[in-house]
Amino acid sequence: MAAQARAGTQAAAPDNAGPAAAALPAREEFGDIAGTYLNSGSVHPVARGARRAVEDYLQSRTMSGEPAGYSIGAKRRSVMEAFARLINAETGELAYIQSTSAGEQMAVRALGIPESGGRIVTDALHFFGSFHLYQELEQAGMEVVIVRPRENRIMMEDLEAAVNADTKLVAISAVSTINGFQHDLKAVADLAHAHGAHVFVDAIHAVGAVPLDVRATGIDFLSTSSYKWLMGDMGLGFMFARADLIPQLQRPRAGYYQIGAFQSHVYPYDEPGERAFEIEARDDAQGLFAMGTYSNTGVAHLDWSLNYIHALGVETIQAYRQPIIEHARRELPRFGLEPMTPEDSTSALISFARRDARSVFAERLEAAGVEVSLWPNRLRVSVSVFNTIEDIDRLVEALA
């Protein structure tokens, strides 16, 4: 496997794939990267093919008639279908949204929280930005329980102890942004459902990086953004809600893209009617969660990158990068960096702890042109399709 990570492997593309699958490492598609980039878990670089796809969209916006036959509406549909295949969902269970956090808030409101009262269970390896939301809900009267990690993971027995009959929502990350810990999503969903609760999953570090099947796991809600492992850009994401759950949910907000039928009775030549307008919302996820205008450049970008991910295959991407992750696990502890990522993790992230990590390593890394995620007392390496074991060696040289 280590040799594979150095020399590359060929992924077969399905017949209907957009861009052809390239050999890994994907040096051709990501050949514009300067230095050693090991930080795709923060923002993934833009591929050359994706840039061309966005340029085609921008050219269409000049209203010049080029490219001939260009339809952003068709791309909106194809992108949604491609994302649905990626997580084994139906398109009626999905809506375009702004961000992962927007989706988490929509799930909360759709369940009638905080008006319903009761308990919310989350954990300390969830996205730290979400704790602001749960602090606000706690102040509004919800009981919020944050399960703490032991041995760099959330123990199932600790989660079981926290979930009770009052629990309305269990909110977790499929892959932790802190250290790459992966929940057993089916076990969490089974636990929550046994107590009448629902499960929200932040999937931003999972979708496109590790296999995720909403049918097999039984989760209720999922949201993600595009700019990490979907290889897209900021400002566009996806919301999933289980089809059989949708009729039971409250509409968090009303928006234009939710409308399924519209009839006017006030404009010239309209049929008369008692009401000025008759409006019916769609009966799917879009009818619940879609709002107003969203990023067409994001759609054009994803129309390329989702096809690219499908052509490679998430399992192929995962298998390619794991030897690189394991090389980092072996090499970095000699610099006083304590591994934080469980050894059974198959995610794209590996994290380490060291007191004063930023003050010790920041200048060295910058001077060497090596980029990782660096916090005051933590360092995180994230590996994508263009990285090799030699990138870890360059990181090691920089740390030394």
Short mmCIF file of C-alpha atoms in Angstrom, two decimals:
data_model
loop_
_atom_site.label_atom_id
_atom_site.label_comp_id
_atom_site.label_asym_id
_atom_site.label_seq_id
_atom_site.Cartn_x
_atom_site.Cartn_y
_atom_site.Cartn_z
CA MET A 1 0.00 0.00 0.00
CA ALA A 2 2.82 2.42 0.77
CA ALA A 3 4.25 1.77 -2.69
CA GLN A 4 0.82 2.49 -4.14
CA ALA A 5 0.74 5.83 -2.37
CA ARG A 6 4.12 6.74 -3.85
CA ALA A 7 3.78 5.46 -7.39
CA GLY A 8 0.07 5.86 -8.07
CA THR A 9 -2.88 3.67 -9.00
CA GLN A 10 -5.38 3.76 -11.84
CA ALA A 11 -9.08 4.07 -11.06
CA ALA A 12 -11.52 2.88 -13.71
CA ALA A 13 -14.16 5.46 -14.65
CA PRO A 14 -17.78 4.47 -15.18
CA ASP A 15 -19.02 4.91 -18.76
CA ASN A 16 -21.15 7.94 -17.85
CA ALA A 17 -18.46 9.69 -15.79
CA GLY A 18 -17.82 13.32 -16.69
CA PRO A 19 -14.08 13.89 -16.30
CA ALA A 20 -11.89 10.86 -16.84
CA ALA A 21 -10.47 9.32 -13.69
CA ALA A 22 -6.76 10.09 -13.48
CA ALA A 23 -4.00 8.08 -11.87
CA LEU A 24 -3.39 8.77 -8.21
CA PRO A 25 -1.73 10.90 -7.05
CA ALA A 26 -3.76 13.41 -9.06
CA ARG A 27 -0.83 15.66 -9.92
CA GLU A 28 -2.28 16.78 -13.26
CA GLU A 29 -5.63 17.98 -11.88
CA PHE A 30 -4.06 19.73 -8.89
CA GLY A 31 -0.79 20.82 -10.47
CA ASP A 32 -1.17 24.48 -9.49
CA ILE A 33 -0.57 23.90 -5.77
CA ALA A 34 2.45 25.75 -4.43
CA GLY A 35 4.50 24.07 -1.71
CA THR A 36 3.29 21.10 0.30
CA TYR A 37 -0.42 21.28 1.02
CA LEU A 38 -1.67 18.95 3.77
CA ASN A 39 -4.71 20.99 4.75
CA SER A 40 -7.58 19.92 2.48
CA GLY A 41 -9.68 19.33 5.59
CA SER A 42 -9.81 23.10 5.96
CA VAL A 43 -10.27 24.10 2.30
CA HIS A 44 -9.74 21.73 -0.62
CA PRO A 45 -7.76 23.10 -3.58
CA VAL A 46 -9.65 23.77 -6.81
CA ALA A 47 -8.92 21.30 -9.60
CA ARG A 48 -8.08 22.50 -13.08
CA GLY A 49 -11.13 20.72 -14.49
CA ALA A 50 -13.40 22.39 -11.93
CA ARG A 51 -11.94 25.78 -12.79
CA ARG A 52 -12.74 25.19 -16.47
CA ALA A 53 -16.29 24.20 -15.51
CA VAL A 54 -16.74 27.45 -13.57
CA GLU A 55 -15.25 29.43 -16.46
CA ASP A 56 -17.84 27.87 -18.78
CA TYR A 57 -20.60 29.00 -16.44
CA LEU A 58 -19.19 32.53 -16.20
CA GLN A 59 -18.93 32.63 -19.99
CA SER A 60 -22.62 31.68 -20.18
CA ARG A 61 -23.40 34.64 -17.92
CA THR A 62 -21.99 37.05 -20.51
CA MET A 63 -25.12 36.19 -22.55
CA SER A 64 -22.93 35.66 -25.60
CA GLY A 65 -24.52 32.34 -26.47
CA GLU A 66 -21.38 30.46 -25.48
CA PRO A 67 -20.97 27.68 -24.59
CA ALA A 68 -23.75 26.65 -26.96
CA GLY A 69 -26.67 24.97 -25.21
CA TYR A 70 -25.34 25.66 -21.72
CA SER A 71 -28.01 25.09 -19.03
CA ILE A 72 -27.32 25.79 -15.37
CA GLY A 73 -30.76 24.35 -14.61
CA ALA A 74 -29.70 21.00 -16.05
CA LYS A 75 -26.52 21.13 -13.95
CA ARG A 76 -28.52 21.84 -10.80
CA ARG A 77 -30.40 18.61 -11.41
CA SER A 78 -27.34 16.54 -12.34
CA VAL A 79 -25.41 17.75 -9.28
CA MET A 80 -28.28 16.84 -6.97
CA GLU A 81 -28.50 13.41 -8.58
CA ALA A 82 -24.74 12.90 -8.21
CA PHE A 83 -24.82 13.86 -4.54
CA ALA A 84 -27.82 11.55 -3.96
CA ARG A 85 -25.82 8.63 -5.40
CA LEU A 86 -22.88 9.51 -3.17
CA ILE A 87 -24.91 9.00 0.03
CA ASN A 88 -27.56 6.55 -1.30
CA ALA A 89 -30.43 9.02 -0.93
CA GLU A 90 -33.37 9.99 -3.13
CA THR A 91 -33.28 13.47 -4.64
CA GLY A 92 -36.62 14.22 -2.94
CA GLU A 93 -34.80 13.85 0.39
CA LEU A 94 -32.31 16.60 -0.52
CA ALA A 95 -32.20 20.37 -0.77
CA TYR A 96 -29.48 22.87 -1.60
CA ILE A 97 -28.52 24.98 1.42
CA GLN A 98 -25.83 27.50 2.31
CA SER A 99 -23.68 25.52 4.73
CA THR A 100 -23.40 22.59 7.12
CA SER A 101 -24.27 24.78 10.08
CA ALA A 102 -27.35 26.14 8.31
CA GLY A 103 -28.52 22.56 7.88
CA GLU A 104 -27.97 21.77 11.55
CA GLN A 105 -30.08 24.75 12.56
CA MET A 106 -32.80 23.73 10.10
CA ALA A 107 -32.93 20.23 11.60
CA VAL A 108 -33.33 21.72 15.07
CA ARG A 109 -36.16 24.04 14.00
CA ALA A 110 -37.89 21.34 11.93
CA LEU A 111 -38.20 19.26 15.12
CA GLY A 112 -39.88 22.13 16.98
CA ILE A 113 -36.88 22.78 19.22
CA PRO A 114 -36.71 24.59 21.64
CA GLU A 115 -40.50 24.89 21.97
CA SER A 116 -40.80 21.14 22.53
CA GLY A 117 -38.47 21.18 25.53
CA GLY A 118 -36.45 18.12 26.48
CA ARG A 119 -32.84 17.07 26.06
CA ILE A 120 -30.25 17.43 23.31
CA VAL A 121 -27.23 15.11 23.37
CA THR A 122 -24.05 15.98 21.51
CA ASP A 123 -20.36 15.33 22.11
CA ALA A 124 -17.13 17.27 22.48
CA LEU A 125 -15.75 15.91 19.18
CA HIS A 126 -18.62 17.51 17.26
CA PHE A 127 -17.93 20.72 15.28
CA PHE A 128 -17.00 23.34 17.86
CA GLY A 129 -18.98 26.05 16.03
CA SER A 130 -22.17 24.11 16.82
CA PHE A 131 -21.75 24.59 20.55
CA HIS A 132 -22.85 28.21 20.16
CA LEU A 133 -26.18 26.92 18.80
CA TYR A 134 -26.60 24.47 21.68
CA GLN A 135 -25.65 27.08 24.26
CA GLU A 136 -28.39 29.30 22.86
CA LEU A 137 -30.87 26.41 23.01
CA GLU A 138 -29.84 25.67 26.59
CA GLN A 139 -30.57 29.26 27.50
CA ALA A 140 -33.96 28.84 25.79
CA GLY A 141 -34.81 25.97 28.13
CA MET A 142 -33.42 22.82 26.54
CA GLU A 143 -31.26 20.46 28.56
CA VAL A 144 -27.98 20.03 26.68
CA VAL A 145 -25.61 17.17 27.47
CA ILE A 146 -22.11 17.20 25.93
CA VAL A 147 -20.49 13.76 26.13
CA ARG A 148 -16.74 14.01 26.70
CA PRO A 149 -14.19 11.83 24.89
CA ARG A 150 -12.18 9.07 26.51
CA GLU A 151 -9.13 7.65 24.76
CA ASN A 152 -9.71 10.13 21.92
CA ARG A 153 -13.12 8.70 21.06
CA ILE A 154 -16.75 8.94 22.15
CA MET A 155 -17.54 5.71 23.94
CA MET A 156 -20.88 4.17 23.01
CA GLU A 157 -21.60 3.39 26.66
CA ASP A 158 -21.19 7.09 27.52
CA LEU A 159 -23.61 8.04 24.74
CA GLU A 160 -26.06 5.40 25.97
CA ALA A 161 -25.91 6.87 29.46
CA ALA A 162 -26.70 10.34 28.11
CA VAL A 163 -29.68 9.47 25.87
CA ASN A 164 -32.97 9.06 27.71
CA ALA A 165 -36.72 9.30 27.14
CA ASP A 166 -36.56 13.12 27.22
CA THR A 167 -34.04 13.27 24.40
CA LYS A 168 -35.26 15.00 21.26
CA LEU A 169 -32.05 15.15 19.24
CA VAL A 170 -28.64 13.49 19.10
CA ALA A 171 -26.26 15.73 17.12
CA ILE A 172 -22.90 14.33 16.05
CA SER A 173 -20.23 14.52 13.35
CA ALA A 174 -19.76 11.47 11.16
CA VAL A 175 -16.04 12.28 11.19
CA SER A 176 -14.74 14.61 13.89
CA THR A 177 -13.05 17.80 12.72
CA ILE A 178 -10.94 17.60 15.88
CA ASN A 179 -9.28 14.24 15.37
CA GLY A 180 -10.98 12.18 12.66
CA PHE A 181 -12.90 9.96 15.11
CA GLN A 182 -15.74 8.14 13.32
CA HIS A 183 -19.04 7.33 14.97
CA ASP A 184 -20.84 4.07 14.25
CA LEU A 185 -23.78 5.94 12.73
CA LYS A 186 -26.14 2.96 12.70
CA ALA A 187 -25.50 2.26 16.37
CA VAL A 188 -26.15 5.92 17.22
CA ALA A 189 -29.33 5.99 15.13
CA ASP A 190 -30.60 2.76 16.71
CA LEU A 191 -29.92 4.17 20.18
CA ALA A 192 -31.69 7.46 19.47
CA HIS A 193 -34.69 5.85 17.81
CA ALA A 194 -35.11 3.41 20.71
CA HIS A 195 -35.73 6.46 22.92
CA GLY A 196 -37.93 8.34 20.42
CA ALA A 197 -35.14 10.78 19.49
CA HIS A 198 -33.78 11.83 16.09
CA VAL A 199 -30.21 12.00 14.80
CA PHE A 200 -28.51 14.87 12.99
CA VAL A 201 -25.16 14.18 11.31
CA ASP A 202 -22.60 16.80 10.32
CA ALA A 203 -21.03 15.05 7.32
CA ILE A 204 -18.61 17.67 6.06
CA HIS A 205 -15.53 15.55 6.85
CA ALA A 206 -17.18 12.34 5.65
CA VAL A 207 -18.97 12.72 2.31
CA GLY A 208 -16.45 12.31 -0.49
CA ALA A 209 -13.76 11.09 1.91
CA VAL A 210 -15.29 7.93 3.43
CA PRO A 211 -18.25 5.80 2.31
CA LEU A 212 -21.52 7.00 3.82
CA ASP A 213 -24.91 5.37 3.23
CA VAL A 214 -27.95 7.08 4.74
CA ARG A 215 -30.10 3.99 4.11
CA ALA A 216 -27.78 1.58 5.88
CA THR A 217 -27.23 3.88 8.86
CA GLY A 218 -30.85 4.98 9.34
CA ILE A 219 -29.91 8.56 10.26
CA ASP A 220 -32.64 11.23 10.13
CA PHE A 221 -30.82 14.38 9.03
CA LEU A 222 -27.50 15.14 7.38
CA SER A 223 -25.93 18.33 6.13
CA THR A 224 -22.64 19.16 4.50
CA SER A 225 -20.86 21.89 2.58
CA SER A 226 -18.91 21.62 -0.65
CA TYR A 227 -15.49 23.11 0.01
CA LYS A 228 -13.77 20.20 1.77
CA TRP A 229 -13.95 16.62 0.50
CA LEU A 230 -16.50 17.36 -2.22
CA MET A 231 -13.69 19.45 -3.77
CA GLY A 232 -16.07 22.37 -4.34
CA ASP A 233 -16.27 25.89 -2.98
CA MET A 234 -17.89 27.80 -0.13
CA GLY A 235 -21.49 28.97 -0.13
CA LEU A 236 -23.24 25.79 -1.30
CA GLY A 237 -24.17 22.67 0.63
CA PHE A 238 -26.75 19.92 0.92
CA MET A 239 -29.46 19.04 3.41
CA PHE A 240 -30.82 15.50 3.76
CA ALA A 241 -33.99 14.50 5.62
CA ARG A 242 -35.35 10.96 5.62
CA ALA A 243 -38.37 10.70 3.30
CA ASP A 244 -40.75 9.11 5.82
CA LEU A 245 -39.87 11.78 8.37
CA ILE A 246 -40.58 14.79 6.12
CA PRO A 247 -44.39 14.89 6.64
CA GLN A 248 -43.85 15.11 10.41
CA LEU A 249 -41.50 18.11 10.29
CA GLN A 250 -42.15 21.82 10.70
CA ARG A 251 -40.99 24.18 7.95
CA PRO A 252 -38.15 26.20 9.53
CA ARG A 253 -38.43 29.11 7.09
CA ALA A 254 -40.45 29.96 3.97
CA GLY A 255 -38.57 30.55 0.74
CA TYR A 256 -38.98 30.86 -3.01
CA TYR A 257 -37.43 27.52 -3.96
CA GLN A 258 -39.89 25.71 -1.68
CA ILE A 259 -42.83 26.63 -3.91
CA GLY A 260 -44.44 23.76 -5.80
CA ALA A 261 -47.49 25.59 -7.22
CA PHE A 262 -48.27 29.31 -7.61
CA GLN A 263 -51.43 30.94 -8.92
CA SER A 264 -51.98 34.69 -9.19
CA HIS A 265 -55.39 36.42 -9.23
CA VAL A 266 -54.30 40.07 -9.37
CA TYR A 267 -52.36 40.60 -12.61
CA PRO A 268 -53.78 41.32 -16.09
CA TYR A 269 -55.65 38.35 -17.61
CA ASP A 270 -55.45 36.31 -14.38
CA GLU A 271 -58.42 34.17 -13.48
CA PRO A 272 -60.40 35.82 -10.65
CA GLY A 273 -60.10 34.45 -7.16
CA GLU A 274 -60.91 35.32 -3.55
CA ARG A 275 -57.24 35.38 -2.57
CA ALA A 276 -54.61 37.44 -4.33
CA PHE A 277 -52.28 34.43 -4.55
CA GLU A 278 -52.58 30.70 -4.04
CA ILE A 279 -49.29 29.05 -3.04
CA GLU A 280 -48.52 25.42 -2.29
CA ALA A 281 -45.19 24.20 -1.00
CA ARG A 282 -43.48 21.12 -2.37
CA ASP A 283 -43.91 17.98 -0.27
CA ASP A 284 -40.25 16.98 -0.30
CA ALA A 285 -37.04 18.15 1.40
CA GLN A 286 -36.78 21.10 -0.96
CA GLY A 287 -40.26 22.16 0.15
CA LEU A 288 -39.00 22.24 3.74
CA PHE A 289 -35.46 23.54 3.55
CA ALA A 290 -34.77 25.35 0.27
CA MET A 291 -34.74 29.13 0.52
CA GLY A 292 -33.73 31.75 -2.05
CA THR A 293 -30.98 32.05 -4.61
CA TYR A 294 -27.92 29.86 -4.19
CA SER A 295 -24.51 29.75 -5.83
CA ASN A 296 -24.59 28.80 -9.51
CA THR A 297 -20.80 28.94 -9.61
CA GLY A 298 -20.88 26.35 -6.81
CA VAL A 299 -23.20 24.18 -8.89
CA ALA A 300 -20.93 24.42 -11.95
CA HIS A 301 -17.92 23.55 -9.78
CA LEU A 302 -19.65 20.50 -8.27
CA ASP A 303 -20.87 19.34 -11.66
CA TRP A 304 -17.21 18.60 -12.39
CA SER A 305 -15.94 17.56 -8.96
CA LEU A 306 -18.74 15.15 -8.04
CA ASN A 307 -18.27 13.37 -11.36
CA TYR A 308 -14.55 13.23 -10.63
CA ILE A 309 -15.15 11.70 -7.18
CA HIS A 310 -17.58 9.15 -8.63
CA ALA A 311 -15.09 8.28 -11.39
CA LEU A 312 -12.33 7.61 -8.87
CA GLY A 313 -14.60 6.01 -6.27
CA VAL A 314 -14.63 7.00 -2.61
CA GLU A 315 -13.25 3.59 -1.61
CA THR A 316 -10.33 4.06 -4.01
CA ILE A 317 -9.61 7.51 -2.62
CA GLN A 318 -9.73 6.14 0.91
CA ALA A 319 -7.49 3.18 0.17
CA TYR A 320 -4.94 5.37 -1.60
CA ARG A 321 -4.51 7.87 1.22
CA GLN A 322 -4.46 5.54 4.26
CA PRO A 323 -0.76 4.59 3.91
CA ILE A 324 0.05 8.31 3.83
CA ILE A 325 -1.95 8.86 7.03
CA GLU A 326 -0.22 5.92 8.69
CA HIS A 327 3.20 7.26 7.68
CA ALA A 328 2.34 10.49 9.51
CA ARG A 329 1.17 8.48 12.52
CA ARG A 330 4.56 6.75 12.70
CA GLU A 331 6.80 9.75 12.03
CA LEU A 332 5.33 12.75 13.86
CA PRO A 333 5.44 11.49 17.48
CA ARG A 334 9.23 11.92 17.55
CA PHE A 335 8.65 15.68 17.65
CA GLY A 336 6.71 15.47 20.89
CA LEU A 337 3.40 15.28 19.02
CA GLU A 338 0.93 12.99 20.78
CA PRO A 339 -1.47 11.13 18.43
CA MET A 340 -5.12 12.10 19.01
CA THR A 341 -6.69 10.05 16.22
CA PRO A 342 -7.90 6.53 17.03
CA GLU A 343 -5.87 3.87 15.23
CA ASP A 344 -8.98 2.39 13.63
CA SER A 345 -9.92 5.67 11.95
CA THR A 346 -10.22 5.49 8.17
CA SER A 347 -10.85 9.20 7.69
CA ALA A 348 -8.75 11.74 5.80
CA LEU A 349 -7.57 13.42 9.02
CA ILE A 350 -4.92 12.69 11.61
CA SER A 351 -4.38 14.97 14.60
CA PHE A 352 -1.68 15.41 17.23
CA ALA A 353 -1.43 17.32 20.50
CA ARG A 354 1.55 19.21 21.85
CA ARG A 355 1.69 22.13 24.23
CA ASP A 356 2.52 25.35 22.35
CA ALA A 357 2.44 23.57 18.99
CA ARG A 358 1.71 26.77 17.07
CA SER A 359 4.44 28.82 18.68
CA VAL A 360 6.97 26.00 18.23
CA PHE A 361 6.19 24.97 14.65
CA ALA A 362 4.46 27.85 12.82
CA GLU A 363 7.60 29.62 11.58
CA ARG A 364 9.31 26.36 10.58
CA LEU A 365 6.32 25.24 8.54
CA GLU A 366 5.90 28.60 6.84
CA ALA A 367 9.59 28.77 5.94
CA ALA A 368 9.41 25.28 4.40
CA GLY A 369 6.21 26.01 2.46
CA VAL A 370 4.29 23.28 4.29
CA GLU A 371 0.67 23.94 5.25
CA VAL A 372 -1.26 21.98 7.87
CA SER A 373 -3.96 22.98 10.35
CA LEU A 374 -2.20 24.42 13.38
CA TRP A 375 -3.82 25.47 16.66
CA PRO A 376 -2.14 26.65 19.89
CA ASN A 377 -1.81 23.07 21.18
CA ARG A 378 -2.78 20.87 18.20
CA LEU A 379 -1.64 20.00 14.69
CA ARG A 380 -3.84 18.32 12.09
CA VAL A 381 -2.77 16.73 8.82
CA SER A 382 -5.39 16.07 6.13
CA VAL A 383 -4.62 14.08 3.01
CA SER A 384 -6.26 14.19 -0.41
CA VAL A 385 -5.85 12.64 -3.85
CA PHE A 386 -2.83 14.73 -4.84
CA ASN A 387 -0.75 14.00 -1.73
CA THR A 388 2.01 11.39 -1.42
CA ILE A 389 4.14 9.91 1.33
CA GLU A 390 6.87 12.32 0.23
CA ASP A 391 4.62 15.18 1.41
CA ILE A 392 4.75 13.71 4.91
CA ASP A 393 8.53 13.46 4.61
CA ARG A 394 8.66 17.17 3.75
CA LEU A 395 6.48 17.89 6.79
CA VAL A 396 8.89 15.88 8.94
CA GLU A 397 11.85 17.85 7.58
CA ALA A 398 10.07 21.11 8.32
CA LEU A 399 9.24 20.09 11.90
CA ALA A 400 12.85 19.09 12.46
#
